[in-house]
PDB file of C-alpha atoms in Angstrom:
ATOM      1  CA  UNK A   1    -100.756  91.458   1.205  1.00 54.00           C
ATOM      2  CA  UNK A   2    -101.408  88.671  -1.312  1.00 79.00           C
ATOM      3  CA  UNK A   3    -103.459  88.926  -4.456  1.00 89.00           C
ATOM      4  CA  UNK A   4    -107.175  89.224  -3.709  1.00 93.00           C
ATOM      5  CA  UNK A   5    -110.442  90.064  -5.426  1.00 96.00           C
ATOM      6  CA  UNK A   6    -112.944  92.914  -5.378  1.00 97.00           C
ATOM      7  CA  UNK A   7    -116.553  91.842  -5.052  1.00 96.00           C
ATOM      8  CA  UNK A   8    -120.127  92.852  -4.337  1.00 97.00           C
ATOM      9  CA  UNK A   9    -122.053  91.606  -1.311  1.00 97.00           C
ATOM     10  CA  UNK A  10    -125.195  89.876  -2.610  1.00 96.00           C
ATOM     11  CA  UNK A  11    -126.736  88.682   0.644  1.00 95.00           C
ATOM     12  CA  UNK A  12    -126.837  85.667   2.931  1.00 96.00           C
ATOM     13  CA  UNK A  13    -128.084  82.122   2.519  1.00 96.00           C
ATOM     14  CA  UNK A  14    -127.164  78.706   3.860  1.00 95.00           C
ATOM     15  CA  UNK A  15    -125.560  75.588   2.471  1.00 95.00           C
ATOM     16  CA  UNK A  16    -125.531  72.054   3.799  1.00 95.00           C
ATOM     17  CA  UNK A  17    -122.539  69.804   4.443  1.00 90.00           C
ATOM     18  CA  UNK A  18    -122.420  66.101   3.606  1.00 90.00           C
ATOM     19  CA  UNK A  19    -123.528  65.448   7.197  1.00 92.00           C
ATOM     20  CA  UNK A  20    -126.612  67.625   6.797  1.00 93.00           C
ATOM     21  CA  UNK A  21    -125.278  70.524   8.878  1.00 93.00           C
ATOM     22  CA  UNK A  22    -126.470  73.986   7.817  1.00 96.00           C
ATOM     23  CA  UNK A  23    -123.806  76.706   7.472  1.00 95.00           C
ATOM     24  CA  UNK A  24    -124.771  80.375   7.155  1.00 96.00           C
ATOM     25  CA  UNK A  25    -122.805  81.981   4.323  1.00 97.00           C
ATOM     26  CA  UNK A  26    -122.530  85.355   2.649  1.00 97.00           C
ATOM     27  CA  UNK A  27    -122.582  85.336  -1.147  1.00 97.00           C
ATOM     28  CA  UNK A  28    -119.988  87.621  -2.762  1.00 97.00           C
ATOM     29  CA  UNK A  29    -120.106  88.254  -6.512  1.00 97.00           C
ATOM     30  CA  UNK A  30    -116.516  88.461  -7.798  1.00 96.00           C
ATOM     31  CA  UNK A  31    -117.258  88.191 -11.527  1.00 93.00           C
ATOM     32  CA  UNK A  32    -115.921  91.031 -13.616  1.00 89.00           C
ATOM     33  CA  UNK A  33    -112.507  91.357 -11.945  1.00 94.00           C
ATOM     34  CA  UNK A  34    -109.861  92.321 -14.476  1.00 93.00           C
ATOM     35  CA  UNK A  35    -106.104  92.502 -14.138  1.00 94.00           C
ATOM     36  CA  UNK A  36    -105.117  96.011 -15.201  1.00 94.00           C
ATOM     37  CA  UNK A  37    -101.407  96.277 -14.490  1.00 93.00           C
ATOM     38  CA  UNK A  38     -98.566  94.208 -13.023  1.00 93.00           C
ATOM     39  CA  UNK A  39     -95.923  96.272 -11.234  1.00 92.00           C
ATOM     40  CA  UNK A  40     -92.444  94.882 -10.673  1.00 91.00           C
ATOM     41  CA  UNK A  41     -89.829  95.791  -8.091  1.00 90.00           C
ATOM     42  CA  UNK A  42     -87.162  95.231 -10.730  1.00 86.00           C
ATOM     43  CA  UNK A  43     -88.851  97.712 -13.084  1.00 83.00           C
ATOM     44  CA  UNK A  44     -89.552 101.411 -12.968  1.00 88.00           C
ATOM     45  CA  UNK A  45     -92.333 100.990 -10.379  1.00 88.00           C
ATOM     46  CA  UNK A  46     -89.905  99.898  -7.666  1.00 91.00           C
ATOM     47  CA  UNK A  47     -92.308  97.515  -5.904  1.00 93.00           C
ATOM     48  CA  UNK A  48     -94.258  94.344  -6.595  1.00 92.00           C
ATOM     49  CA  UNK A  49     -98.012  94.740  -6.942  1.00 94.00           C
ATOM     50  CA  UNK A  50    -101.036  93.835  -9.007  1.00 94.00           C
ATOM     51  CA  UNK A  51    -103.636  96.414  -9.979  1.00 94.00           C
ATOM     52  CA  UNK A  52    -107.169  95.008 -10.264  1.00 96.00           C
ATOM     53  CA  UNK A  53    -110.328  96.660 -11.615  1.00 95.00           C
ATOM     54  CA  UNK A  54    -113.965  95.759 -10.939  1.00 96.00           C
ATOM     55  CA  UNK A  55    -117.409  96.706 -12.266  1.00 92.00           C
ATOM     56  CA  UNK A  56    -117.653  98.156 -15.774  1.00 93.00           C
ATOM     57  CA  UNK A  57    -118.135 101.890 -16.079  1.00 93.00           C
ATOM     58  CA  UNK A  58    -119.144 104.183 -18.937  1.00 94.00           C
ATOM     59  CA  UNK A  59    -116.152 105.830 -20.562  1.00 94.00           C
ATOM     60  CA  UNK A  60    -117.996 109.164 -20.485  1.00 94.00           C
ATOM     61  CA  UNK A  61    -117.837 109.082 -16.681  1.00 94.00           C
ATOM     62  CA  UNK A  62    -114.072 108.599 -16.534  1.00 93.00           C
ATOM     63  CA  UNK A  63    -111.449 111.309 -16.440  1.00 94.00           C
ATOM     64  CA  UNK A  64    -109.131 111.324 -19.434  1.00 95.00           C
ATOM     65  CA  UNK A  65    -105.984 110.315 -17.497  1.00 95.00           C
ATOM     66  CA  UNK A  66    -107.719 107.307 -15.905  1.00 94.00           C
ATOM     67  CA  UNK A  67    -109.365 106.307 -19.176  1.00 95.00           C
ATOM     68  CA  UNK A  68    -105.992 106.544 -20.911  1.00 96.00           C
ATOM     69  CA  UNK A  69    -104.533 104.244 -18.237  1.00 94.00           C
ATOM     70  CA  UNK A  70    -107.162 101.601 -18.981  1.00 94.00           C
ATOM     71  CA  UNK A  71    -106.689 101.854 -22.746  1.00 94.00           C
ATOM     72  CA  UNK A  72    -102.918 101.650 -22.385  1.00 94.00           C
ATOM     73  CA  UNK A  73    -103.289  98.243 -20.738  1.00 92.00           C
ATOM     74  CA  UNK A  74    -106.117  97.049 -22.986  1.00 92.00           C
ATOM     75  CA  UNK A  75    -108.796  96.902 -20.282  1.00 93.00           C
ATOM     76  CA  UNK A  76    -112.322  98.285 -20.397  1.00 93.00           C
ATOM     77  CA  UNK A  77    -113.160 101.144 -18.017  1.00 95.00           C
ATOM     78  CA  UNK A  78    -113.738 100.025 -14.432  1.00 95.00           C
ATOM     79  CA  UNK A  79    -115.489 101.759 -11.560  1.00 95.00           C
ATOM     80  CA  UNK A  80    -113.313 100.352  -8.749  1.00 95.00           C
ATOM     81  CA  UNK A  81    -109.520 100.071  -8.806  1.00 95.00           C
ATOM     82  CA  UNK A  82    -107.557  98.279  -6.086  1.00 95.00           C
ATOM     83  CA  UNK A  83    -103.876  97.469  -5.787  1.00 94.00           C
ATOM     84  CA  UNK A  84    -102.616  94.330  -4.054  1.00 94.00           C
ATOM     85  CA  UNK A  85     -98.982  94.283  -3.012  1.00 92.00           C
ATOM     86  CA  UNK A  86     -96.921  91.093  -2.913  1.00 89.00           C
ATOM     87  CA  UNK A  87     -93.558  90.473  -1.320  1.00 87.00           C
ATOM     88  CA  UNK A  88     -91.576  89.726  -4.484  1.00 88.00           C
ATOM     89  CA  UNK A  89     -91.814  89.582  -8.270  1.00 88.00           C
ATOM     90  CA  UNK A  90     -91.923  85.776  -8.080  1.00 87.00           C
ATOM     91  CA  UNK A  91     -95.490  85.965  -6.749  1.00 86.00           C
ATOM     92  CA  UNK A  92     -96.758  88.115  -9.615  1.00 89.00           C
ATOM     93  CA  UNK A  93     -99.136  86.570 -12.175  1.00 88.00           C
ATOM     94  CA  UNK A  94     -98.670  86.915 -15.905  1.00 86.00           C
ATOM     95  CA  UNK A  95     -99.817  90.197 -17.418  1.00 81.00           C
ATOM     96  CA  UNK A  96    -102.567  88.409 -19.380  1.00 81.00           C
ATOM     97  CA  UNK A  97    -103.711  86.195 -16.497  1.00 85.00           C
ATOM     98  CA  UNK A  98    -107.409  85.823 -15.798  1.00 86.00           C
ATOM     99  CA  UNK A  99    -108.454  86.336 -12.187  1.00 91.00           C
ATOM    100  CA  UNK A 100    -111.725  84.939 -10.894  1.00 92.00           C
ATOM    101  CA  UNK A 101    -113.185  82.974  -7.982  1.00 94.00           C
ATOM    102  CA  UNK A 102    -110.723  80.121  -8.643  1.00 93.00           C
ATOM    103  CA  UNK A 103    -108.123  82.305  -6.924  1.00 93.00           C
ATOM    104  CA  UNK A 104    -109.594  80.949  -3.660  1.00 94.00           C
ATOM    105  CA  UNK A 105    -110.180  77.296  -2.824  1.00 93.00           C
ATOM    106  CA  UNK A 106    -112.770  75.587  -0.655  1.00 93.00           C
ATOM    107  CA  UNK A 107    -111.777  75.709   2.993  1.00 92.00           C
ATOM    108  CA  UNK A 108    -109.362  78.619   2.582  1.00 94.00           C
ATOM    109  CA  UNK A 109    -109.257  81.327   5.250  1.00 95.00           C
ATOM    110  CA  UNK A 110    -109.812  84.891   4.060  1.00 96.00           C
ATOM    111  CA  UNK A 111    -110.099  88.448   5.375  1.00 97.00           C
ATOM    112  CA  UNK A 112    -112.955  90.604   4.069  1.00 97.00           C
ATOM    113  CA  UNK A 113    -112.696  94.402   4.020  1.00 97.00           C
ATOM    114  CA  UNK A 114    -115.845  96.490   3.747  1.00 97.00           C
ATOM    115  CA  UNK A 115    -117.740  99.536   4.991  1.00 97.00           C
ATOM    116  CA  UNK A 116    -120.202  98.915   7.811  1.00 97.00           C
ATOM    117  CA  UNK A 117    -123.850  99.910   7.691  1.00 96.00           C
ATOM    118  CA  UNK A 118    -124.684 103.474   8.737  1.00 96.00           C
ATOM    119  CA  UNK A 119    -126.715 103.711  11.963  1.00 96.00           C
ATOM    120  CA  UNK A 120    -127.029 107.494  12.197  1.00 97.00           C
ATOM    121  CA  UNK A 121    -126.760 109.301  15.543  1.00 98.00           C
ATOM    122  CA  UNK A 122    -126.775 106.739  18.362  1.00 97.00           C
ATOM    123  CA  UNK A 123    -126.478 106.784  22.142  1.00 96.00           C
ATOM    124  CA  UNK A 124    -123.768 105.133  24.175  1.00 96.00           C
ATOM    125  CA  UNK A 125    -125.705 101.894  24.771  1.00 96.00           C
ATOM    126  CA  UNK A 126    -125.966 101.031  21.086  1.00 96.00           C
ATOM    127  CA  UNK A 127    -122.788 102.757  19.943  1.00 96.00           C
ATOM    128  CA  UNK A 128    -120.393 101.525  22.662  1.00 96.00           C
ATOM    129  CA  UNK A 129    -122.366  98.679  24.272  1.00 96.00           C
ATOM    130  CA  UNK A 130    -122.709 100.435  27.651  1.00 95.00           C
ATOM    131  CA  UNK A 131    -124.638  98.382  30.195  1.00 93.00           C
ATOM    132  CA  UNK A 132    -126.968 101.232  31.157  1.00 90.00           C
ATOM    133  CA  UNK A 133    -127.888 102.448  34.627  1.00 90.00           C
ATOM    134  CA  UNK A 134    -130.548 101.354  37.157  1.00 90.00           C
ATOM    135  CA  UNK A 135    -134.141 101.236  35.934  1.00 88.00           C
ATOM    136  CA  UNK A 136    -135.777 101.263  39.377  1.00 89.00           C
ATOM    137  CA  UNK A 137    -136.681 103.722  42.173  1.00 86.00           C
ATOM    138  CA  UNK A 138    -137.429 106.629  39.876  1.00 89.00           C
ATOM    139  CA  UNK A 139    -134.055 106.673  38.120  1.00 87.00           C
ATOM    140  CA  UNK A 140    -134.135 108.767  34.950  1.00 89.00           C
ATOM    141  CA  UNK A 141    -130.687 107.676  33.721  1.00 90.00           C
ATOM    142  CA  UNK A 142    -131.466 104.344  32.057  1.00 92.00           C
ATOM    143  CA  UNK A 143    -129.530 104.824  28.815  1.00 93.00           C
ATOM    144  CA  UNK A 144    -127.565 107.988  29.542  1.00 92.00           C
ATOM    145  CA  UNK A 145    -123.764 108.091  29.602  1.00 92.00           C
ATOM    146  CA  UNK A 146    -123.513 109.455  33.148  1.00 88.00           C
ATOM    147  CA  UNK A 147    -120.493 111.396  34.394  1.00 85.00           C
ATOM    148  CA  UNK A 148    -117.758 112.187  31.901  1.00 86.00           C
ATOM    149  CA  UNK A 149    -115.219 113.205  34.533  1.00 78.00           C
ATOM    150  CA  UNK A 150    -115.212 116.966  33.975  1.00 73.00           C
ATOM    151  CA  UNK A 151    -114.336 118.287  37.440  1.00 76.00           C
ATOM    152  CA  UNK A 152    -111.762 120.725  38.783  1.00 82.00           C
ATOM    153  CA  UNK A 153    -109.157 118.088  37.994  1.00 80.00           C
ATOM    154  CA  UNK A 154    -108.522 117.658  35.094  1.00 80.00           C
ATOM    155  CA  UNK A 155    -111.040 120.385  34.185  1.00 84.00           C
ATOM    156  CA  UNK A 156    -111.587 119.042  30.694  1.00 87.00           C
ATOM    157  CA  UNK A 157    -113.021 116.077  28.867  1.00 87.00           C
ATOM    158  CA  UNK A 158    -110.361 113.580  27.851  1.00 86.00           C
ATOM    159  CA  UNK A 159    -109.938 112.934  24.150  1.00 89.00           C
ATOM    160  CA  UNK A 160    -111.512 109.735  22.771  1.00 91.00           C
ATOM    161  CA  UNK A 161    -114.169 109.702  25.488  1.00 91.00           C
ATOM    162  CA  UNK A 162    -116.945 107.293  24.519  1.00 94.00           C
ATOM    163  CA  UNK A 163    -119.904 109.574  23.853  1.00 95.00           C
ATOM    164  CA  UNK A 164    -123.108 109.589  21.765  1.00 96.00           C
ATOM    165  CA  UNK A 165    -122.534 110.346  18.092  1.00 96.00           C
ATOM    166  CA  UNK A 166    -122.527 109.059  14.542  1.00 97.00           C
ATOM    167  CA  UNK A 167    -122.322 105.282  14.346  1.00 97.00           C
ATOM    168  CA  UNK A 168    -121.359 103.052  11.431  1.00 96.00           C
ATOM    169  CA  UNK A 169    -119.900 103.772   7.963  1.00 96.00           C
ATOM    170  CA  UNK A 170    -116.486 102.591   9.160  1.00 96.00           C
ATOM    171  CA  UNK A 171    -113.916 100.673   7.147  1.00 96.00           C
ATOM    172  CA  UNK A 172    -113.719  97.298   8.865  1.00 97.00           C
ATOM    173  CA  UNK A 173    -111.706  94.135   8.230  1.00 97.00           C
ATOM    174  CA  UNK A 174    -113.359  90.892   9.335  1.00 97.00           C
ATOM    175  CA  UNK A 175    -110.597  88.341   9.713  1.00 96.00           C
ATOM    176  CA  UNK A 176    -110.377  84.565   9.518  1.00 95.00           C
ATOM    177  CA  UNK A 177    -113.539  83.707   7.604  1.00 96.00           C
ATOM    178  CA  UNK A 178    -113.682  80.416   5.737  1.00 95.00           C
ATOM    179  CA  UNK A 179    -114.515  80.029   2.052  1.00 96.00           C
ATOM    180  CA  UNK A 180    -117.179  77.323   2.155  1.00 96.00           C
ATOM    181  CA  UNK A 181    -117.577  77.136  -1.603  1.00 95.00           C
ATOM    182  CA  UNK A 182    -115.706  78.758  -4.482  1.00 96.00           C
ATOM    183  CA  UNK A 183    -117.792  78.729  -7.666  1.00 95.00           C
ATOM    184  CA  UNK A 184    -115.756  80.128 -10.600  1.00 95.00           C
ATOM    185  CA  UNK A 185    -118.411  79.047 -13.120  1.00 95.00           C
ATOM    186  CA  UNK A 186    -120.949  81.266 -11.354  1.00 95.00           C
ATOM    187  CA  UNK A 187    -118.455  83.956 -10.382  1.00 94.00           C
ATOM    188  CA  UNK A 188    -119.282  83.850  -6.661  1.00 97.00           C
ATOM    189  CA  UNK A 189    -117.664  83.019  -3.329  1.00 97.00           C
ATOM    190  CA  UNK A 190    -119.686  81.585  -0.442  1.00 97.00           C
ATOM    191  CA  UNK A 191    -117.998  82.784   2.743  1.00 97.00           C
ATOM    192  CA  UNK A 192    -118.906  81.540   6.206  1.00 96.00           C
ATOM    193  CA  UNK A 193    -120.579  84.059   8.510  1.00 91.00           C
ATOM    194  CA  UNK A 194    -121.378  87.752   8.116  1.00 93.00           C
ATOM    195  CA  UNK A 195    -119.224  90.381   6.428  1.00 95.00           C
ATOM    196  CA  UNK A 196    -119.358  94.189   6.715  1.00 95.00           C
ATOM    197  CA  UNK A 197    -121.735  96.313   4.663  1.00 94.00           C
ATOM    198  CA  UNK A 198    -125.168  96.483   3.104  1.00 95.00           C
ATOM    199  CA  UNK A 199    -126.372  94.297   0.268  1.00 95.00           C
ATOM    200  CA  UNK A 200    -124.792  95.584  -2.910  1.00 95.00           C
ATOM    201  CA  UNK A 201    -121.820  97.173  -1.151  1.00 96.00           C
ATOM    202  CA  UNK A 202    -118.273  96.710  -2.418  1.00 97.00           C
ATOM    203  CA  UNK A 203    -115.925  94.450  -0.445  1.00 97.00           C
ATOM    204  CA  UNK A 204    -112.359  93.225  -0.845  1.00 97.00           C
ATOM    205  CA  UNK A 205    -111.547  89.556  -0.265  1.00 97.00           C
ATOM    206  CA  UNK A 206    -107.920  88.654   0.385  1.00 95.00           C
ATOM    207  CA  UNK A 207    -106.090  85.617   1.832  1.00 93.00           C
ATOM    208  CA  UNK A 208    -106.092  85.682   5.636  1.00 94.00           C
ATOM    209  CA  UNK A 209    -103.026  87.225   7.249  1.00 92.00           C
ATOM    210  CA  UNK A 210    -103.325  85.303  10.515  1.00 91.00           C
ATOM    211  CA  UNK A 211    -104.142  81.817   9.199  1.00 86.00           C
ATOM    212  CA  UNK A 212    -102.156  79.859   6.642  1.00 77.00           C
ATOM    213  CA  UNK A 213    -103.455  78.952   3.212  1.00 68.00           C
ATOM    214  CA  UNK A 214    -104.494  75.316   2.664  1.00 62.00           C
ATOM    215  CA  UNK A 215    -101.734  72.929   1.653  1.00 60.00           C
ATOM    216  CA  UNK A 216    -101.441  72.178  -2.041  1.00 54.00           C
ATOM    217  CA  UNK A 217    -103.150  68.948  -3.083  1.00 48.00           C
TER     218      UNK A 217
END
């Protein structure tokens, strides 16, 4: 994993290209990211990583060990802490580096990690996209799951059977989204398409694993 940012989903809007084409984008607020600690494989940590904090928190709401960790590294208390691993110490930033939206460039491909919206208890049609059963000739099975295969053989219901149940609130990674605009002065990223979660939910934006970063200018 490369160095990424923690952000807050603000909502969706649209921007226009030079040709007048409208692109739907999700606005992610990444202001307030702070570099807490740089871990080196050559040091006592034994691996290369960057620890990032987001969203200021009252010190009275922090446990003493965590608060001591922040004060040790000269950072104000943060509500969210995330660690990004890198492959080697050569990719680590300086300990006093500032991380903001400029970490990503226009046109760069990113992966966004978030928690999906909660849908409550749902049936198989909405939860698993079942096609449903006939709606004619007096059928009463329009949106029901139908047989689940519990007969003499095997005499049980197989594990992981797609059944009605709680839907949503899952950790999901949406891959290969494009950064349409990176606005460091405003502290936001405009990312093409939809990303997981409600408005105001916390997301993690990282460089895409399956698409290369843009070539250096």
